PDB file of C-alpha atoms and ligand atoms in Angstrom:
ATOM      1  CA  MET A 149     -15.897 -10.307  13.022  1.00 87.00           C
ATOM      2  CA  PHE A 150     -16.113  -7.880  10.091  1.00 96.00           C
ATOM      3  CA  GLU A 151     -18.442  -8.318   7.313  1.00 96.00           C
ATOM      4  CA  ALA A 152     -19.784  -5.919   4.531  1.00 97.00           C
ATOM      5  CA  ARG A 153     -23.030  -7.019   2.893  1.00 97.00           C
ATOM      6  CA  GLY A 154     -23.927  -5.683  -0.735  1.00 97.00           C
ATOM      7  CA  LEU A 155     -21.937  -2.380  -0.807  1.00 97.00           C
ATOM      8  CA  MET A 156     -22.876  -0.128  -3.858  1.00 97.00           C
ATOM      9  CA  VAL A 157     -21.415   3.131  -4.305  1.00 97.00           C
ATOM     10  CA  PHE A 158     -22.437   5.415  -7.044  1.00 95.00           C
ATOM     11  CA  TYR A 159     -20.201   8.660  -8.234  1.00 94.00           C
ATOM     12  CA  GLU A 160     -23.324  10.442  -9.705  1.00 91.00           C
ATOM     13  CA  ASN A 161     -24.521   7.736 -12.008  1.00 89.00           C
ATOM     14  CA  MET A 162     -21.383   5.989 -12.430  1.00 94.00           C
ATOM     15  CA  LEU A 163     -21.377   2.600 -10.376  1.00 95.00           C
ATOM     16  CA  ALA A 164     -18.072   2.296  -8.639  1.00 96.00           C
ATOM     17  CA  LEU A 165     -18.721  -0.640  -6.375  1.00 97.00           C
ATOM     18  CA  ASN A 166     -21.491  -3.228  -7.409  1.00 97.00           C
ATOM     19  CA  ASN A 167     -22.910  -5.218  -4.720  1.00 97.00           C
ATOM     20  CA  VAL A 168     -19.563  -6.098  -3.189  1.00 97.00           C
ATOM     21  CA  SER A 169     -20.012  -8.495  -0.036  1.00 97.00           C
ATOM     22  CA  LEU A 170     -16.843  -9.679   1.867  1.00 97.00           C
ATOM     23  CA  THR A 171     -15.918 -10.953   5.337  1.00 97.00           C
ATOM     24  CA  CYS A 172     -12.708 -10.925   7.410  1.00 97.00           C
ATOM     25  CA  GLY A 173     -12.720 -13.285  10.431  1.00 95.00           C
ATOM     26  CA  LYS A 174     -10.302 -12.416  13.732  1.00 94.00           C
ATOM     27  CA  ASP A 175      -6.649 -12.913  12.882  1.00 95.00           C
ATOM     28  CA  ARG A 176      -7.397 -13.158   9.000  1.00 97.00           C
ATOM     29  CA  ILE A 177      -5.430 -11.303   6.270  1.00 98.00           C
ATOM     30  CA  ILE A 178      -8.183 -10.692   3.469  1.00 98.00           C
ATOM     31  CA  GLY A 179      -6.597  -9.462   0.129  1.00 97.00           C
ATOM     32  CA  VAL A 180      -8.644  -7.346  -2.387  1.00 97.00           C
ATOM     33  CA  PHE A 181      -7.007  -7.252  -5.930  1.00 95.00           C
ATOM     34  CA  GLY A 182      -8.004  -5.446  -8.791  1.00 94.00           C
ATOM     35  CA  ALA A 183      -6.623  -3.246 -11.613  1.00 91.00           C
ATOM     36  CA  ASN A 184      -6.567   0.566 -12.014  1.00 90.00           C
ATOM     37  CA  SER A 185      -9.891   2.048 -11.375  1.00 92.00           C
ATOM     38  CA  ALA A 186     -11.314  -1.339 -10.230  1.00 95.00           C
ATOM     39  CA  GLY A 187     -12.760   0.201  -6.828  1.00 96.00           C
ATOM     40  CA  LYS A 188     -10.204  -0.543  -4.387  1.00 96.00           C
ATOM     41  CA  SER A 189      -9.884   2.777  -2.762  1.00 96.00           C
ATOM     42  CA  THR A 190     -13.845   3.263  -3.156  1.00 96.00           C
ATOM     43  CA  LEU A 191     -14.125  -0.089  -1.247  1.00 97.00           C
ATOM     44  CA  MET A 192     -11.470   1.026   1.303  1.00 97.00           C
ATOM     45  CA  TYR A 193     -13.241   4.356   1.984  1.00 96.00           C
ATOM     46  CA  THR A 194     -16.727   2.863   2.343  1.00 97.00           C
ATOM     47  CA  LEU A 195     -15.125   0.201   4.802  1.00 97.00           C
ATOM     48  CA  SER A 196     -13.572   2.930   7.006  1.00 97.00           C
ATOM     49  CA  GLY A 197     -16.333   5.155   6.759  1.00 96.00           C
ATOM     50  CA  ILE A 198     -14.477   7.946   5.040  1.00 95.00           C
ATOM     51  CA  MET A 199     -16.808   7.474   1.961  1.00 93.00           C
ATOM     52  CA  SER A 200     -19.936   9.181   3.788  1.00 90.00           C
ATOM     53  CA  ASP A 201     -17.552  12.014   4.925  1.00 91.00           C
ATOM     54  CA  ILE A 202     -16.481  12.402   1.257  1.00 91.00           C
ATOM     55  CA  ARG A 203     -20.210  12.315   0.533  1.00 91.00           C
ATOM     56  CA  THR A 204     -21.185  15.155   2.870  1.00 90.00           C
ATOM     57  CA  LYS A 205     -18.421  17.512   1.602  1.00 89.00           C
ATOM     58  CA  GLU A 206     -19.579  16.900  -1.853  1.00 89.00           C
ATOM     59  CA  GLU A 207     -22.647  17.837  -0.693  1.00 88.00           C
ATOM     60  CA  MET A 208     -21.812  21.039   1.016  1.00 90.00           C
ATOM     61  CA  ALA A 209     -19.922  22.012  -1.897  1.00 89.00           C
ATOM     62  CA  GLY A 210     -22.751  21.470  -4.236  1.00 87.00           C
ATOM     63  CA  GLY A 211     -20.673  18.970  -6.053  1.00 84.00           C
ATOM     64  CA  GLU A 212     -21.287  15.411  -7.496  1.00 84.00           C
ATOM     65  CA  ARG A 213     -24.037  13.163  -5.918  1.00 90.00           C
ATOM     66  CA  ILE A 214     -22.434  10.184  -4.184  1.00 93.00           C
ATOM     67  CA  THR A 215     -24.915   7.126  -3.073  1.00 94.00           C
ATOM     68  CA  ILE A 216     -23.916   4.749  -0.735  1.00 95.00           C
ATOM     69  CA  ARG A 217     -25.702   1.517  -0.130  1.00 96.00           C
ATOM     70  CA  GLY A 218     -25.210  -1.675   1.657  1.00 97.00           C
ATOM     71  CA  GLN A 219     -24.297  -2.596   5.388  1.00 96.00           C
ATOM     72  CA  VAL A 220     -21.038  -2.903   7.187  1.00 97.00           C
ATOM     73  CA  ILE A 221     -20.816  -5.099  10.315  1.00 97.00           C
ATOM     74  CA  PHE A 222     -18.213  -4.998  13.227  1.00 96.00           C
ATOM     75  CA  GLU A 223     -18.299  -7.274  15.891  1.00 95.00           C
ATOM     76  CA  GLY A 224     -21.968  -7.844  15.785  1.00 93.00           C
ATOM     77  CA  GLN A 225     -23.148  -4.450  15.427  1.00 94.00           C
ATOM     78  CA  ASP A 226     -24.185  -2.718  12.309  1.00 95.00           C
ATOM     79  CA  ILE A 227     -21.801   0.545  11.765  1.00 95.00           C
ATOM     80  CA  SER A 228     -23.056   1.550   8.377  1.00 94.00           C
ATOM     81  CA  GLU A 229     -24.161   5.191   9.869  1.00 90.00           C
ATOM     82  CA  LEU A 230     -21.014   5.288  12.043  1.00 94.00           C
ATOM     83  CA  LYS A 231     -18.825   8.252  11.250  1.00 93.00           C
ATOM     84  CA  PRO A 232     -15.167   7.563  10.399  1.00 95.00           C
ATOM     85  CA  SER A 233     -13.944   9.153  13.673  1.00 94.00           C
ATOM     86  CA  LYS A 234     -16.168   6.550  15.769  1.00 95.00           C
ATOM     87  CA  ARG A 235     -14.981   3.520  13.393  1.00 96.00           C
ATOM     88  CA  ALA A 236     -11.475   4.339  14.291  1.00 96.00           C
ATOM     89  CA  ARG A 237     -12.287   4.601  18.130  1.00 95.00           C
ATOM     90  CA  ALA A 238     -13.877   1.106  17.595  1.00 95.00           C
ATOM     91  CA  GLY A 239     -10.473  -0.192  16.021  1.00 96.00           C
ATOM     92  CA  ILE A 240     -11.039   0.239  12.235  1.00 97.00           C
ATOM     93  CA  ILE A 241      -8.057   2.111  10.973  1.00 96.00           C
ATOM     94  CA  LEU A 242      -7.350   2.916   7.499  1.00 96.00           C
ATOM     95  CA  CYS A 243      -3.877   3.409   5.964  1.00 95.00           C
ATOM     96  CA  PRO A 244      -4.667   5.255   2.648  1.00 89.00           C
ATOM     97  CA  GLU A 245      -3.260   4.814  -0.498  1.00 85.00           C
ATOM     98  CA  ARG A 246      -0.161   6.989  -1.268  1.00 78.00           C
ATOM     99  CA  ARG A 247       0.803   6.866   2.381  1.00 77.00           C
ATOM    100  CA  ARG A 248      -0.320  10.562   3.256  1.00 85.00           C
ATOM    101  CA  ILE A 249       2.720  11.240   5.618  1.00 91.00           C
ATOM    102  CA  PHE A 250       3.020  14.392   6.986  1.00 93.00           C
ATOM    103  CA  PRO A 251       6.010  16.085   5.201  1.00 93.00           C
ATOM    104  CA  GLU A 252       6.973  18.603   7.576  1.00 95.00           C
ATOM    105  CA  SER A 253       6.709  16.543  10.567  1.00 96.00           C
ATOM    106  CA  THR A 254       9.452  14.077  11.602  1.00 97.00           C
ATOM    107  CA  VAL A 255       9.189  10.504  11.622  1.00 97.00           C
ATOM    108  CA  MET A 256       8.605  10.391  15.285  1.00 97.00           C
ATOM    109  CA  GLU A 257       6.147  12.956  15.172  1.00 97.00           C
ATOM    110  CA  ASN A 258       4.310  11.311  12.561  1.00 96.00           C
ATOM    111  CA  LEU A 259       4.284   8.082  14.820  1.00 96.00           C
ATOM    112  CA  MET A 260       2.930  10.218  17.896  1.00 96.00           C
ATOM    113  CA  ILE A 261       0.187  11.486  15.653  1.00 93.00           C
ATOM    114  CA  GLY A 262      -1.100   7.894  15.051  1.00 91.00           C
ATOM    115  CA  ALA A 263      -1.305   7.497  18.888  1.00 94.00           C
ATOM    116  CA  TYR A 264      -4.249   9.932  19.509  1.00 89.00           C
ATOM    117  CA  LEU A 265      -6.515   6.932  20.522  1.00 86.00           C
ATOM    118  CA  ALA A 266      -3.867   5.183  22.493  1.00 92.00           C
ATOM    119  CA  ASN A 267      -3.123   5.675  26.160  1.00 94.00           C
ATOM    120  CA  SER A 268       0.516   6.106  27.648  1.00 95.00           C
ATOM    121  CA  ARG A 269       1.142   2.533  28.215  1.00 96.00           C
ATOM    122  CA  GLN A 270      -0.400   1.317  24.749  1.00 96.00           C
ATOM    123  CA  THR A 271       1.733   4.266  23.099  1.00 97.00           C
ATOM    124  CA  SER A 272       5.171   3.151  24.655  1.00 96.00           C
ATOM    125  CA  GLU A 273       4.343  -0.790  23.868  1.00 97.00           C
ATOM    126  CA  THR A 274       3.273   0.087  20.286  1.00 97.00           C
ATOM    127  CA  LEU A 275       6.255   2.511  19.702  1.00 97.00           C
ATOM    128  CA  ASP A 276       8.608  -0.297  20.669  1.00 97.00           C
ATOM    129  CA  TYR A 277       7.102  -2.721  18.472  1.00 98.00           C
ATOM    130  CA  VAL A 278       6.854  -0.407  15.422  1.00 98.00           C
ATOM    131  CA  LEU A 279      10.572   0.484  15.845  1.00 98.00           C
ATOM    132  CA  ARG A 280      11.397  -2.809  16.088  1.00 97.00           C
ATOM    133  CA  ILE A 281       9.508  -4.536  13.063  1.00 97.00           C
ATOM    134  CA  PHE A 282      10.390  -1.334  10.912  1.00 97.00           C
ATOM    135  CA  SER A 283      13.923  -0.995  12.564  1.00 97.00           C
ATOM    136  CA  PRO A 284      15.084   1.280   9.661  1.00 96.00           C
ATOM    137  CA  LEU A 285      13.023   4.135  11.291  1.00 97.00           C
ATOM    138  CA  VAL A 286      14.964   4.042  14.298  1.00 97.00           C
ATOM    139  CA  ARG A 287      17.986   5.908  12.378  1.00 97.00           C
ATOM    140  CA  ILE A 288      15.799   8.326  10.423  1.00 97.00           C
ATOM    141  CA  SER A 289      13.364   9.366  13.741  1.00 96.00           C
ATOM    142  CA  LYS A 290      14.218  12.850  13.746  1.00 97.00           C
ATOM    143  CA  ARG A 291      14.093  13.092   9.726  1.00 97.00           C
ATOM    144  CA  LEU A 292      10.977  14.994   8.242  1.00 96.00           C
ATOM    145  CA  GLY A 293       8.539  12.953   6.438  1.00 94.00           C
ATOM    146  CA  GLY A 294       9.084  14.756   3.165  1.00 94.00           C
ATOM    147  CA  PHE A 295      12.586  13.409   2.944  1.00 95.00           C
ATOM    148  CA  LEU A 296      11.864   9.814   2.967  1.00 95.00           C
ATOM    149  CA  SER A 297      12.163   7.176   0.319  1.00 94.00           C
ATOM    150  CA  GLY A 298       8.854   5.510  -0.651  1.00 94.00           C
ATOM    151  CA  GLY A 299       9.651   2.444   1.278  1.00 95.00           C
ATOM    152  CA  GLU A 300      10.595   4.125   4.504  1.00 96.00           C
ATOM    153  CA  GLN A 301       7.242   6.364   3.807  1.00 95.00           C
ATOM    154  CA  GLN A 302       5.208   3.154   3.713  1.00 95.00           C
ATOM    155  CA  MET A 303       6.746   1.597   6.993  1.00 96.00           C
ATOM    156  CA  LEU A 304       6.098   4.962   8.670  1.00 97.00           C
ATOM    157  CA  ALA A 305       2.339   4.835   7.264  1.00 96.00           C
ATOM    158  CA  ILE A 306       1.704   1.272   8.486  1.00 97.00           C
ATOM    159  CA  GLY A 307       3.714   2.209  11.775  1.00 97.00           C
ATOM    160  CA  ARG A 308       1.258   5.222  12.228  1.00 96.00           C
ATOM    161  CA  ALA A 309      -1.708   3.298  11.855  1.00 96.00           C
ATOM    162  CA  LEU A 310      -0.271   0.428  14.290  1.00 97.00           C
ATOM    163  CA  MET A 311      -0.103   3.426  16.979  1.00 97.00           C
ATOM    164  CA  ALA A 312      -3.808   4.052  16.760  1.00 96.00           C
ATOM    165  CA  GLN A 313      -4.334   0.517  18.028  1.00 96.00           C
ATOM    166  CA  PRO A 314      -6.236  -1.352  15.060  1.00 97.00           C
ATOM    167  CA  LYS A 315      -8.217  -4.309  15.654  1.00 97.00           C
ATOM    168  CA  LEU A 316      -9.030  -4.388  11.823  1.00 98.00           C
ATOM    169  CA  LEU A 317      -6.454  -2.532   9.555  1.00 98.00           C
ATOM    170  CA  LEU A 318      -7.243  -1.511   6.275  1.00 98.00           C
ATOM    171  CA  LEU A 319      -4.199  -1.247   4.019  1.00 97.00           C
ATOM    172  CA  ASP A 320      -4.908   0.433   0.511  1.00 96.00           C
ATOM    173  CA  GLU A 321      -2.195  -0.673  -1.908  1.00 96.00           C
ATOM    174  CA  PRO A 322       0.954  -0.439   0.469  1.00 96.00           C
ATOM    175  CA  LEU A 323       3.068  -1.771  -2.174  1.00 95.00           C
ATOM    176  CA  LEU A 324       2.555   0.937  -5.018  1.00 93.00           C
ATOM    177  CA  GLY A 325       5.450   2.251  -6.529  1.00 91.00           C
ATOM    178  CA  LEU A 326       8.019   0.113  -4.449  1.00 94.00           C
ATOM    179  CA  SER A 327      11.056  -2.014  -5.631  1.00 94.00           C
ATOM    180  CA  PRO A 328      10.328  -5.676  -5.334  1.00 94.00           C
ATOM    181  CA  ILE A 329      12.799  -6.292  -2.530  1.00 95.00           C
ATOM    182  CA  ILE A 330      10.987  -3.660  -0.367  1.00 95.00           C
ATOM    183  CA  GLN A 331       7.398  -5.326  -1.556  1.00 96.00           C
ATOM    184  CA  TYR A 332       8.308  -8.771  -0.040  1.00 95.00           C
ATOM    185  CA  MET A 333       9.832  -7.092   2.919  1.00 96.00           C
ATOM    186  CA  LEU A 334       6.593  -5.228   3.785  1.00 97.00           C
ATOM    187  CA  ALA A 335       4.659  -8.284   3.054  1.00 97.00           C
ATOM    188  CA  LYS A 336       6.446 -10.359   5.352  1.00 97.00           C
ATOM    189  CA  SER A 337       6.067  -7.346   7.859  1.00 97.00           C
ATOM    190  CA  ILE A 338       2.242  -7.450   7.425  1.00 98.00           C
ATOM    191  CA  LYS A 339       2.071 -10.930   7.857  1.00 98.00           C
ATOM    192  CA  GLU A 340       4.100 -10.509  11.223  1.00 98.00           C
ATOM    193  CA  ILE A 341       1.698  -7.883  12.405  1.00 98.00           C
ATOM    194  CA  ARG A 342      -1.126 -10.306  12.290  1.00 98.00           C
ATOM    195  CA  ASP A 343       0.732 -13.334  13.669  1.00 97.00           C
ATOM    196  CA  GLU A 344       2.233 -11.318  16.557  1.00 97.00           C
ATOM    197  CA  ARG A 345      -0.534  -9.006  17.591  1.00 96.00           C
ATOM    198  CA  GLY A 346      -3.741 -10.694  16.185  1.00 96.00           C
ATOM    199  CA  THR A 347      -4.418  -7.686  14.100  1.00 97.00           C
ATOM    200  CA  SER A 348      -7.118  -8.612  11.227  1.00 98.00           C
ATOM    201  CA  ILE A 349      -5.798  -6.970   8.006  1.00 98.00           C
ATOM    202  CA  ILE A 350      -7.604  -6.089   4.678  1.00 98.00           C
ATOM    203  CA  VAL A 351      -5.335  -5.081   2.068  1.00 98.00           C
ATOM    204  CA  SER A 352      -5.709  -4.167  -1.456  1.00 97.00           C
ATOM    205  CA  GLU A 353      -3.141  -4.273  -4.180  1.00 95.00           C
ATOM    206  CA  GLN A 354      -2.918  -4.196  -8.077  1.00 92.00           C
ATOM    207  CA  TYR A 355      -0.196  -6.437  -8.378  1.00 85.00           C
ATOM    208  CA  ALA A 356      -0.918  -9.908  -6.342  1.00 86.00           C
ATOM    209  CA  ARG A 357       2.495 -11.638  -6.286  1.00 88.00           C
ATOM    210  CA  PRO A 358       3.985 -10.349  -3.337  1.00 93.00           C
ATOM    211  CA  ILE A 359       0.655 -10.303  -1.098  1.00 95.00           C
ATOM    212  CA  MET A 360      -0.933 -13.705  -2.315  1.00 94.00           C
ATOM    213  CA  PRO A 361       1.008 -15.725  -0.231  1.00 94.00           C
ATOM    214  CA  ILE A 362       0.263 -13.970   2.897  1.00 96.00           C
ATOM    215  CA  ILE A 363      -3.559 -13.806   2.809  1.00 97.00           C
ATOM    216  CA  ASP A 364      -6.077 -16.350   3.973  1.00 97.00           C
ATOM    217  CA  TYR A 365      -8.719 -15.221   1.565  1.00 97.00           C
ATOM    218  CA  GLY A 366      -9.085 -13.068  -1.345  1.00 97.00           C
ATOM    219  CA  TYR A 367     -11.376 -11.401  -3.777  1.00 97.00           C
ATOM    220  CA  ILE A 368     -10.870 -10.190  -7.208  1.00 95.00           C
ATOM    221  CA  LEU A 369     -12.586  -6.671  -8.016  1.00 96.00           C
ATOM    222  CA  GLU A 370     -13.265  -5.976 -11.580  1.00 95.00           C
ATOM    223  CA  ASN A 371     -15.202  -2.787 -12.646  1.00 95.00           C
ATOM    224  CA  GLY A 372     -16.448  -2.647  -9.068  1.00 96.00           C
ATOM    225  CA  SER A 373     -17.672  -6.195  -8.825  1.00 96.00           C
ATOM    226  CA  ALA A 374     -15.997  -8.965  -6.828  1.00 96.00           C
ATOM    227  CA  VAL A 375     -15.988 -11.499  -9.682  1.00 94.00           C
ATOM    228  CA  VAL A 376     -13.971 -14.344  -8.179  1.00 95.00           C
ATOM    229  CA  ASP A 377     -13.229 -15.218  -4.389  1.00 96.00           C
ATOM    230  CA  GLY A 378     -11.257 -17.922  -2.743  1.00 96.00           C
ATOM    231  CA  THR A 379      -8.367 -18.895  -0.555  1.00 96.00           C
ATOM    232  CA  ASN A 380      -4.761 -18.103  -1.746  1.00 92.00           C
ATOM    233  CA  ARG A 381      -4.453 -21.472  -3.113  1.00 93.00           C
ATOM    234  CA  GLU A 382      -7.656 -21.366  -5.201  1.00 94.00           C
ATOM    235  CA  LEU A 383      -6.898 -17.873  -6.531  1.00 93.00           C
ATOM    236  CA  MET A 384      -3.403 -19.016  -7.624  1.00 90.00           C
ATOM    237  CA  ASP A 385      -4.705 -22.279  -9.288  1.00 91.00           C
ATOM    238  CA  ASN A 386      -7.384 -20.184 -11.250  1.00 89.00           C
ATOM    239  CA  PRO A 387      -6.079 -19.739 -14.715  1.00 87.00           C
ATOM    240  CA  ASP A 388      -8.170 -16.434 -15.231  1.00 84.00           C
ATOM    241  CA  VAL A 389      -6.339 -15.026 -12.170  1.00 84.00           C
ATOM    242  CA  LYS A 390      -3.058 -16.451 -12.912  1.00 81.00           C
ATOM    243  CA  SER A 391      -3.139 -14.696 -16.368  1.00 78.00           C
ATOM    244  CA  ALA A 392      -4.433 -11.551 -15.211  1.00 77.00           C
ATOM    245  CA  TYR A 393      -2.472 -10.955 -11.996  1.00 74.00           C
ATOM    246  CA  PHE A 394       0.461 -13.128 -12.222  1.00 71.00           C
ATOM    247  CA  GLY A 395       1.308 -12.427 -15.962  1.00 62.00           C
ATOM    248  CA  SER A 396       1.466 -16.114 -16.650  1.00 48.00           C
TER     249      SER A 396
HETATM  250  P1  ATP B 165      -6.459   2.835  -8.303  1.00 83.39           P
HETATM  251  O1  ATP B 165      -5.546   1.884  -8.394  1.00 83.39           O
HETATM  252  O2  ATP B 165      -6.305   3.724  -9.470  1.00 83.39           O
HETATM  253  O3  ATP B 165      -6.559   3.922  -7.032  1.00 83.39           O
HETATM  254  P2  ATP B 165      -8.749   1.668  -7.285  1.00 83.39           P
HETATM  255  O4  ATP B 165      -9.173   0.284  -7.691  1.00 83.39           O
HETATM  256  O5  ATP B 165      -8.597   2.327  -6.152  1.00 83.39           O
HETATM  257  O6  ATP B 165      -7.765   2.331  -8.585  1.00 83.39           O
HETATM  258  P3  ATP B 165     -11.078   3.895  -6.998  1.00 83.39           P
HETATM  259  O7  ATP B 165     -10.119   4.912  -6.782  1.00 83.39           O
HETATM  260  O8  ATP B 165     -11.894   2.973  -6.176  1.00 83.39           O
HETATM  261  O9  ATP B 165     -10.251   2.373  -8.002  1.00 83.39           O
HETATM  262  O10 ATP B 165     -11.983   4.036  -8.345  1.00 83.39           O
HETATM  263  C1  ATP B 165     -13.298   3.379  -9.018  1.00 83.39           C
HETATM  264  C2  ATP B 165     -13.727   4.078  -9.855  1.00 83.39           C
HETATM  265  O11 ATP B 165     -14.554   5.364  -9.605  1.00 83.39           O
HETATM  266  C3  ATP B 165     -12.843   4.703 -11.127  1.00 83.39           C
HETATM  267  O12 ATP B 165     -13.505   4.657 -12.393  1.00 83.39           O
HETATM  268  C4  ATP B 165     -12.794   6.214 -10.635  1.00 83.39           C
HETATM  269  O13 ATP B 165     -12.353   6.950 -11.871  1.00 83.39           O
HETATM  270  C5  ATP B 165     -13.919   6.436 -10.207  1.00 83.39           C
HETATM  271  N1  ATP B 165     -13.883   7.594  -9.077  1.00 83.39           N
HETATM  272  C6  ATP B 165     -13.141   7.552  -7.766  1.00 83.39           C
HETATM  273  N2  ATP B 165     -13.389   8.377  -7.063  1.00 83.39           N
HETATM  274  C7  ATP B 165     -14.097   9.462  -7.738  1.00 83.39           C
HETATM  275  C8  ATP B 165     -14.794  10.664  -7.541  1.00 83.39           C
HETATM  276  N3  ATP B 165     -14.564  11.307  -6.241  1.00 83.39           N
HETATM  277  N4  ATP B 165     -15.851  11.081  -8.358  1.00 83.39           N
HETATM  278  C9  ATP B 165     -15.990  10.365  -9.449  1.00 83.39           C
HETATM  279  N5  ATP B 165     -15.496   9.055  -9.919  1.00 83.39           N
HETATM  280  C10 ATP B 165     -14.631   8.656  -8.884  1.00 83.39           C
END
């Protein structure tokens, strides 16, 4: 359903992604694990198409030269040259690192901003769904985005992404900076979204423990290269992965 082949990204001469290939079938949850600076956000930007916008902006500003190579295939089409807005329209929605909530808009307004690609029937159905799985948002629906806790912001960020009717949801470090209880709650919700809506999900994380049990397949990214891949069982049984990502 979704495939990346041989992705390479250079920031000037710095190789940030080195020949990364991955696949995500329909209804699958794929994990991408890696330390700080491993290339997770670069990968998510490349899959969503935002990397080519960043490259264009840098070119216009006379800034650094960004080179992108490789192919992105979605539902049988090569979308490597497709702009991020068109990829979003096709159903590839990125929920970026650090949430990017609009701080001066309310929770409800933030959700409705996500609905720009939805018709009114989809909007009301998805809104009901989001407020059911992320029920703490109901009580704070009129609160400004800037006054939310980290966990509330992340629920809102995923909820807003769902409002855009994703077929493939890209979650970049959704658990960053959250308490263990909230991390496990969110991991459970991510799995529920796949189980209940059939949304395919690629989720990146630095810390694997809460996410590993919910993935079907995962990739370990080191210095821009996918060095190990396997099912969650295979990854959890791999001694190198265990010591690096599970602290044991
Ligand atoms: P983090 O967990 O810190 O977000 P990450 O795995 O998402 O890390 P990236 O943000 O993709 O990693 O960064 C990969 C490498 O590319 C890092 O060495 C980073 O410093 C570098 N990098 C990222 N963005 C740029 C940029 N715009 N210009 C130059 N180098 C960059």
